[in-house]
PDB file of C-alpha atoms in Angstrom:
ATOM      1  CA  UNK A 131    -302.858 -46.609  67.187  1.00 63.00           C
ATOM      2  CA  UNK A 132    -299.721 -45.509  65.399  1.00 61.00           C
ATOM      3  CA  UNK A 133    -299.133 -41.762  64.799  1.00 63.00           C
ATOM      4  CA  UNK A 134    -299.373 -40.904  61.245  1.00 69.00           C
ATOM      5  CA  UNK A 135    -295.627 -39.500  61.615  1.00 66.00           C
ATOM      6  CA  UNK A 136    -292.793 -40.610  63.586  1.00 65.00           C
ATOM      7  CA  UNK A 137    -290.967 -37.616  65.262  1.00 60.00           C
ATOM      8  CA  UNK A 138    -287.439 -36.743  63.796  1.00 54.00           C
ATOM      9  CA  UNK A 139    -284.415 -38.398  65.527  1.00 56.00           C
ATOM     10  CA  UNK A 140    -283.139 -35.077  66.586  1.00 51.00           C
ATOM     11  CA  UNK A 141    -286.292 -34.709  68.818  1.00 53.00           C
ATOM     12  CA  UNK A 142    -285.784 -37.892  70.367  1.00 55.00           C
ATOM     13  CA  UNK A 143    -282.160 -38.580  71.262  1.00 69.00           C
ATOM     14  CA  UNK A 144    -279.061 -37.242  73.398  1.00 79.00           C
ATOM     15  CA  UNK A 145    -277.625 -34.551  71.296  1.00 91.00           C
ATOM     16  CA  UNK A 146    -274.538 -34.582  73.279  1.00 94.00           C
ATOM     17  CA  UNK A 147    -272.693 -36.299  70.434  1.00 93.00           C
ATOM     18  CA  UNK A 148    -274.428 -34.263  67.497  1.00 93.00           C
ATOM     19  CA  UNK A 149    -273.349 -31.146  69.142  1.00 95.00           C
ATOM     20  CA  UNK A 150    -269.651 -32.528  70.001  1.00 97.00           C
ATOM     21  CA  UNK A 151    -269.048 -33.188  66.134  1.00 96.00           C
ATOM     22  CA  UNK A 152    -271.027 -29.641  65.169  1.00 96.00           C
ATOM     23  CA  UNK A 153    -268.255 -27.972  67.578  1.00 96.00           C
ATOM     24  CA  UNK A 154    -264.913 -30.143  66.055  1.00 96.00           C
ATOM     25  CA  UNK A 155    -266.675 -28.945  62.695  1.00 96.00           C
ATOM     26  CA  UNK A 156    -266.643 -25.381  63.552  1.00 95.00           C
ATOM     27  CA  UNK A 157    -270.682 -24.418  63.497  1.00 94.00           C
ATOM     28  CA  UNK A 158    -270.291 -22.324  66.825  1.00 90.00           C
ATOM     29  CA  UNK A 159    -273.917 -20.749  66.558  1.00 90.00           C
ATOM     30  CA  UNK A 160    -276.012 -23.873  66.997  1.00 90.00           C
ATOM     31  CA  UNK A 161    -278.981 -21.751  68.207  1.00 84.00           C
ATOM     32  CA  UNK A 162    -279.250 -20.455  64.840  1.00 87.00           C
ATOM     33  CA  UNK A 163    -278.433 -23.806  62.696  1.00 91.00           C
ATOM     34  CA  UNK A 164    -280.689 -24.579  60.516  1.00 90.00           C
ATOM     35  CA  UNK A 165    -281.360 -27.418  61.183  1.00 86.00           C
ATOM     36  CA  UNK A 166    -284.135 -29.011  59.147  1.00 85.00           C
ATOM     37  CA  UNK A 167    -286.261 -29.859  62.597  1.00 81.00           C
ATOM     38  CA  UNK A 168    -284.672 -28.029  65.189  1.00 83.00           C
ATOM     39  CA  UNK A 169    -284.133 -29.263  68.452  1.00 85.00           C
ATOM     40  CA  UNK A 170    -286.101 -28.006  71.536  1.00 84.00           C
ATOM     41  CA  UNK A 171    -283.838 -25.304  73.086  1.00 87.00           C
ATOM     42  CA  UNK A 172    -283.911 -26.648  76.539  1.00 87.00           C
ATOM     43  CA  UNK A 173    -282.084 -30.159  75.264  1.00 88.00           C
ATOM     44  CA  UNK A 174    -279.803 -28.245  73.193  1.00 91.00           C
ATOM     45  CA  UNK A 175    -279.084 -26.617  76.723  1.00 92.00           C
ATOM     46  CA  UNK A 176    -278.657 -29.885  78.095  1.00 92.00           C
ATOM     47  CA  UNK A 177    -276.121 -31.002  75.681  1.00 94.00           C
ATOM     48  CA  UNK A 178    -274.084 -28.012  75.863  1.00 95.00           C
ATOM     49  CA  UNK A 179    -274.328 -28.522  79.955  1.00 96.00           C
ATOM     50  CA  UNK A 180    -273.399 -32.233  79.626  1.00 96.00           C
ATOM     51  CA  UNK A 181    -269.834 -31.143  77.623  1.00 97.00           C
ATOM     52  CA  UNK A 182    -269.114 -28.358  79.586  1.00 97.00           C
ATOM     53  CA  UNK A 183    -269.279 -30.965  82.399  1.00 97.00           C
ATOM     54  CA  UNK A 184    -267.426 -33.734  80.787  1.00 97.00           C
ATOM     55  CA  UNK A 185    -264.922 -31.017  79.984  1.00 97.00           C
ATOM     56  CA  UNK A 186    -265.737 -30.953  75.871  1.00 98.00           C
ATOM     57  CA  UNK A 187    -266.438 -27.309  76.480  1.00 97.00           C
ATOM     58  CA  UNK A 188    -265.156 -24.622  78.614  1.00 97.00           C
ATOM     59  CA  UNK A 189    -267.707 -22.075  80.633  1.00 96.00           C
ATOM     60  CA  UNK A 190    -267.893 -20.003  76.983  1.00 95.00           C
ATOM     61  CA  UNK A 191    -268.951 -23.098  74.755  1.00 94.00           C
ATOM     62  CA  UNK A 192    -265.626 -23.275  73.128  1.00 96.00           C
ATOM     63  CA  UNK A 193    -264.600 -26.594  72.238  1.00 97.00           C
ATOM     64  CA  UNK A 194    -261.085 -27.604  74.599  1.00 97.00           C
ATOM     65  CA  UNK A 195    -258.568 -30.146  73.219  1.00 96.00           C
ATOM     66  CA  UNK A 196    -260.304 -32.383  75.411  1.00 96.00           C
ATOM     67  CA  UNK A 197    -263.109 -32.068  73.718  1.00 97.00           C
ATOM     68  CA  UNK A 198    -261.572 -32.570  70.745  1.00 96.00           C
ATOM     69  CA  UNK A 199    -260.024 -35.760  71.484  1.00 96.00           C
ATOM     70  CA  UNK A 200    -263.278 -37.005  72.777  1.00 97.00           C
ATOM     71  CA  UNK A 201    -264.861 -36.544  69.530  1.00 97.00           C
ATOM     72  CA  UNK A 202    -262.615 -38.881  68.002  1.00 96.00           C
ATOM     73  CA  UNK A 203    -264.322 -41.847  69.670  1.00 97.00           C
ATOM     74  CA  UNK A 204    -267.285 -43.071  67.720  1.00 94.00           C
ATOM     75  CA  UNK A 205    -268.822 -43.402  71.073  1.00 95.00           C
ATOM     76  CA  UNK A 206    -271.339 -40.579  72.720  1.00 95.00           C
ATOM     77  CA  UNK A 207    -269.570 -38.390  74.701  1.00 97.00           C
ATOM     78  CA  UNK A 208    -270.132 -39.951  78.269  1.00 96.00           C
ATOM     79  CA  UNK A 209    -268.281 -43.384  77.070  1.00 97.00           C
ATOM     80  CA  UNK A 210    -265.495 -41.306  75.284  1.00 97.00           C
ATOM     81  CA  UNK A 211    -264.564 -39.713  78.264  1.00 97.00           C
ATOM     82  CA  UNK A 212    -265.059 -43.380  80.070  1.00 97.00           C
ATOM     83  CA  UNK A 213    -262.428 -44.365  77.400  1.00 96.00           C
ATOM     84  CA  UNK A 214    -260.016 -41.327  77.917  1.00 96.00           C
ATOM     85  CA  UNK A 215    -260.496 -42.148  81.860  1.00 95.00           C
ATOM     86  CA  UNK A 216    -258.725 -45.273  81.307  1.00 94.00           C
ATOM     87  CA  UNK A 217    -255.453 -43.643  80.615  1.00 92.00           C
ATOM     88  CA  UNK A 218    -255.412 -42.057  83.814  1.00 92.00           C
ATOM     89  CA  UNK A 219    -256.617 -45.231  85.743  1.00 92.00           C
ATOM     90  CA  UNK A 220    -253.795 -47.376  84.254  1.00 92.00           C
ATOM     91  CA  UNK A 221    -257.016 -49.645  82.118  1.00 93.00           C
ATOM     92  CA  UNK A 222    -256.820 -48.500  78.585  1.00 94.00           C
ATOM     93  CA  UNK A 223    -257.253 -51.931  77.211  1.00 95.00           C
ATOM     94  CA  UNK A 224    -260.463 -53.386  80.145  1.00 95.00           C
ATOM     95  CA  UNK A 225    -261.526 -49.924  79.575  1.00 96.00           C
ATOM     96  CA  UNK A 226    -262.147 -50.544  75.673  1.00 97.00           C
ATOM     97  CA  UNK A 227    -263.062 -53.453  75.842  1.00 97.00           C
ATOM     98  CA  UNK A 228    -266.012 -52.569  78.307  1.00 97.00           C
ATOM     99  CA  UNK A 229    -266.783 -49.904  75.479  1.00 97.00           C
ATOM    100  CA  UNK A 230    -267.119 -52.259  73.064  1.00 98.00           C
ATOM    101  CA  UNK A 231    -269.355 -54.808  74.991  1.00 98.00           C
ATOM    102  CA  UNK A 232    -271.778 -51.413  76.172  1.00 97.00           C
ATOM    103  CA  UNK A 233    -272.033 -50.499  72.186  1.00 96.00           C
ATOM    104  CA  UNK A 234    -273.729 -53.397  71.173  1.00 97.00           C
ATOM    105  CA  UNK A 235    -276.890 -55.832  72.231  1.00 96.00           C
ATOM    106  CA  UNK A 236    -276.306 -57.460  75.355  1.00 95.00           C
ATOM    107  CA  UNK A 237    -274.382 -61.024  74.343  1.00 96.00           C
ATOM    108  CA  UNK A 238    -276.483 -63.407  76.244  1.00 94.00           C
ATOM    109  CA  UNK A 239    -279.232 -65.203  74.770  1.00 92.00           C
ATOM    110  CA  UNK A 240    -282.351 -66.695  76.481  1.00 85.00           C
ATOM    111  CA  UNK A 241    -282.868 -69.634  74.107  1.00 82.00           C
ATOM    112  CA  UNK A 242    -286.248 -72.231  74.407  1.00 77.00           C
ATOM    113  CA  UNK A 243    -287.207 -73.711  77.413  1.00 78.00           C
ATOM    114  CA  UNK A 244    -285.626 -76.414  77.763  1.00 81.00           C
ATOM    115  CA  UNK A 245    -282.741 -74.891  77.193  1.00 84.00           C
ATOM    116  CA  UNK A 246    -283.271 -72.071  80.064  1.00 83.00           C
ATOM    117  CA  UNK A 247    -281.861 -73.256  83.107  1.00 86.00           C
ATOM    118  CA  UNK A 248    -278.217 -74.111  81.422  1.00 88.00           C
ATOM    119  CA  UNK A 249    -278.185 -70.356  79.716  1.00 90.00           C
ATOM    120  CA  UNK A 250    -278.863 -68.904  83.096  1.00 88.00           C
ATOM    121  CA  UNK A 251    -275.871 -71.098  84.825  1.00 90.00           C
ATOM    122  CA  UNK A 252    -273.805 -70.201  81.531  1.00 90.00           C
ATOM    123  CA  UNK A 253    -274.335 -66.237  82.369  1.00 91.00           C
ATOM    124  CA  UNK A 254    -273.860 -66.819  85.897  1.00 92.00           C
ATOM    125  CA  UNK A 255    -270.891 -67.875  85.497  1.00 92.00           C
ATOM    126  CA  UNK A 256    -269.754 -64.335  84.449  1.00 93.00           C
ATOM    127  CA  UNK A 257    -271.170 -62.793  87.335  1.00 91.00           C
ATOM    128  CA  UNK A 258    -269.045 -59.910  89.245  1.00 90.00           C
ATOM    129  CA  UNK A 259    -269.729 -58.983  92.482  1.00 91.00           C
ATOM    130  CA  UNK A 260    -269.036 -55.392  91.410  1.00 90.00           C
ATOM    131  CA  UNK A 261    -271.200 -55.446  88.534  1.00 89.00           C
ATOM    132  CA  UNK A 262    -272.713 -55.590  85.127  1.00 93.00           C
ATOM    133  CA  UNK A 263    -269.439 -53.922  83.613  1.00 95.00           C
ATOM    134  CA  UNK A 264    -266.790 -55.952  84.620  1.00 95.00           C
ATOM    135  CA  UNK A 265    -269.223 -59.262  83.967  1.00 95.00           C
ATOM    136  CA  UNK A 266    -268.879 -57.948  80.348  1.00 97.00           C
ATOM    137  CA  UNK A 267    -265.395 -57.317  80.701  1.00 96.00           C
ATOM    138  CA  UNK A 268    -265.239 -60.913  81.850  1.00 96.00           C
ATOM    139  CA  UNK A 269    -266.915 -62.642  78.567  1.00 97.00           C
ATOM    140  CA  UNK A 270    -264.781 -60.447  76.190  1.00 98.00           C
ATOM    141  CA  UNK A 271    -261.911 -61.666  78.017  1.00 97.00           C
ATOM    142  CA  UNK A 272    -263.335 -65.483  77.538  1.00 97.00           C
ATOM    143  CA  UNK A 273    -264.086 -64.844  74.330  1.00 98.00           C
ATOM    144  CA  UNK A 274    -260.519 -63.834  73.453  1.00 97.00           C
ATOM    145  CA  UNK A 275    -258.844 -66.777  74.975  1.00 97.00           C
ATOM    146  CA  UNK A 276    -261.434 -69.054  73.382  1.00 97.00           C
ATOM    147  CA  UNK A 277    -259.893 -67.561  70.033  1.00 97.00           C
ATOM    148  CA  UNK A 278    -262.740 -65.718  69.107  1.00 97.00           C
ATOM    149  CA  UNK A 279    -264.635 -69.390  68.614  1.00 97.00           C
ATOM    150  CA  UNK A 280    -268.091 -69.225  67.507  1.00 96.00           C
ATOM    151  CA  UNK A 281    -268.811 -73.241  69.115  1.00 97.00           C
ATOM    152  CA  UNK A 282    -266.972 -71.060  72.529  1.00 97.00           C
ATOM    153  CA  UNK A 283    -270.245 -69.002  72.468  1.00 97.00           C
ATOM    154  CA  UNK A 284    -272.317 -71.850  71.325  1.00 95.00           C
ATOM    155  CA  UNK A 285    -271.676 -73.494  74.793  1.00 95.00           C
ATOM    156  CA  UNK A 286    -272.086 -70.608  76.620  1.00 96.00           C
ATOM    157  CA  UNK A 287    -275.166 -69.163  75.162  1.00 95.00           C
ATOM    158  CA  UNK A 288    -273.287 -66.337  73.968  1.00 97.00           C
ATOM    159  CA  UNK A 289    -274.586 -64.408  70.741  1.00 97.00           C
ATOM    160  CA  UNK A 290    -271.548 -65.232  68.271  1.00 97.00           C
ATOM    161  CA  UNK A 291    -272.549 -61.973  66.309  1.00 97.00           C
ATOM    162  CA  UNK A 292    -272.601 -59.466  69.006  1.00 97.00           C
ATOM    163  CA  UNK A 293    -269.021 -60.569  70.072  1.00 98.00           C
ATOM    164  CA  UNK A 294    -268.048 -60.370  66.569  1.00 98.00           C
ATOM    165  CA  UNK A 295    -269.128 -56.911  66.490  1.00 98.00           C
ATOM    166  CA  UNK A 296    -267.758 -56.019  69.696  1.00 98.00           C
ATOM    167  CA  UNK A 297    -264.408 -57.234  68.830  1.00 98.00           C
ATOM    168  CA  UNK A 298    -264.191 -55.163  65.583  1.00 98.00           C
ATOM    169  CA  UNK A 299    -265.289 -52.061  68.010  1.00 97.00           C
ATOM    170  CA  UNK A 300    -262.687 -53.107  70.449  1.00 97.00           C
ATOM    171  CA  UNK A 301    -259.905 -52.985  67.799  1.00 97.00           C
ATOM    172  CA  UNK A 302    -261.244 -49.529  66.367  1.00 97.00           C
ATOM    173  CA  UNK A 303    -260.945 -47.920  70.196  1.00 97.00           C
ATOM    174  CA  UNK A 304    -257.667 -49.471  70.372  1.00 95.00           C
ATOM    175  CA  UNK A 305    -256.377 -47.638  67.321  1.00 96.00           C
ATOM    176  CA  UNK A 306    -258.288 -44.275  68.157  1.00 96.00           C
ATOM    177  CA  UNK A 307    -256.437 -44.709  71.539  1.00 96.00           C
ATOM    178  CA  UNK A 308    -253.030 -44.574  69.908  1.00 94.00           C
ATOM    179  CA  UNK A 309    -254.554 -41.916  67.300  1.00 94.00           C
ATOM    180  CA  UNK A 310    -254.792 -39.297  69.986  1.00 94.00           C
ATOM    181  CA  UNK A 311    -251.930 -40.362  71.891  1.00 92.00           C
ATOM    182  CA  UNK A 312    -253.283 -42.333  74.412  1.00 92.00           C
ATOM    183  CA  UNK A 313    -249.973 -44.657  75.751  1.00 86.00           C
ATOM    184  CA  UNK A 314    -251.636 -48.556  76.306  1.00 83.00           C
ATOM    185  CA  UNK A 315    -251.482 -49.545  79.877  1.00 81.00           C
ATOM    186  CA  UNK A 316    -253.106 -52.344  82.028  1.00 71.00           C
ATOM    187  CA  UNK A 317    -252.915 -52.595  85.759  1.00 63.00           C
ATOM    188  CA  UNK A 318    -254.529 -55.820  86.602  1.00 56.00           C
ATOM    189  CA  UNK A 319    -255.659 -55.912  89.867  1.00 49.00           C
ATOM    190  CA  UNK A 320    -258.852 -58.040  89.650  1.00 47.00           C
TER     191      UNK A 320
END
């Protein structure tokens, strides 16, 4: 049974970004926006509670330079600040990169079954003990040295497309870095 309407987007999702780019735009009264369906109060609460924490907004709801910068990023607002993080942790470049792997489809694929066991060695082999992040980190970084080679990600049951995509995102976050003055650094410790 389907409903006979779909509820509006702005029902469903974070509005942590929407609210970010409302504030850099200057609406400063978003309880009374009119929005065309507006939100339920207690997420726009949340929103405003999630940038005050990340440090988008200070205790009045103004928008800091922070903030500002954050809303720069094409990213929602938790994986901007991730992003600006990377400054201070000496990572810029893993940093974006991770970014870019989190914004689209996971890259492995699960192809027929004959085919399953080698796809499941192939992702194993990007395993990190610490985690799914850095195992992401760890196939853009093979993808790079590979040359950005689709038949790389043909043996290694790696969507060609996603990596494609991330790469393009990758470059973007690079140049938004040095947009808002964010110096490149790497400290590779791995």
């Amino acid at each position: 049974d389907l409903h006979p309407q779909t509820y509006p987007e702005i029902l469903r999702c974070n509005l942590g970004s929407i609210v970010l780019h409302m504030k850099k735009m200057g609406i400063d009264d978003l309880v009374h926006f009119d929005f065309v369906d507006p939100p339920a109060p207690e997420t726009l609460m949340r929103a405003l509670e999630l940038l005050n924490f990340l440090g988008a907004l200070d205790d009045d709801g103004n928008l800091t330079p922070h903030g500002a910068r954050l809303a720069e990023f094409p990213l929602e607002p938790e994986m901007a600040a991730m992003v600006m993080a990377g400054q201070e942790f000496e990572c810029t470049d893993s940093i974006a990169r991770v970014a870019a792997m989190m914004s689209v489809q996971s890259p492995f694929m699960l192809p027929p079954n004959r085919e399953h066991g080698a796809a499941t060695r192939a992702k194993e082999a990007f395993f990190h003990q610490t985690g799914d992040h850095l195992a992401l980190l760890q196939v853009f970084n093979a993808y790079e040295e590979s040359k950005y080679s689709n038949d790389w990600c043909k043996e290694n049951y790696i969507n060609s497309r996603c990596m494609s995509q991330a790469a393009s995102i990758y470059r973007q976050l690079l140049g938004i870095q040095r947009r808002v003055g964010m110096k490149p650094n790497e400290n590779r410790t791995e």
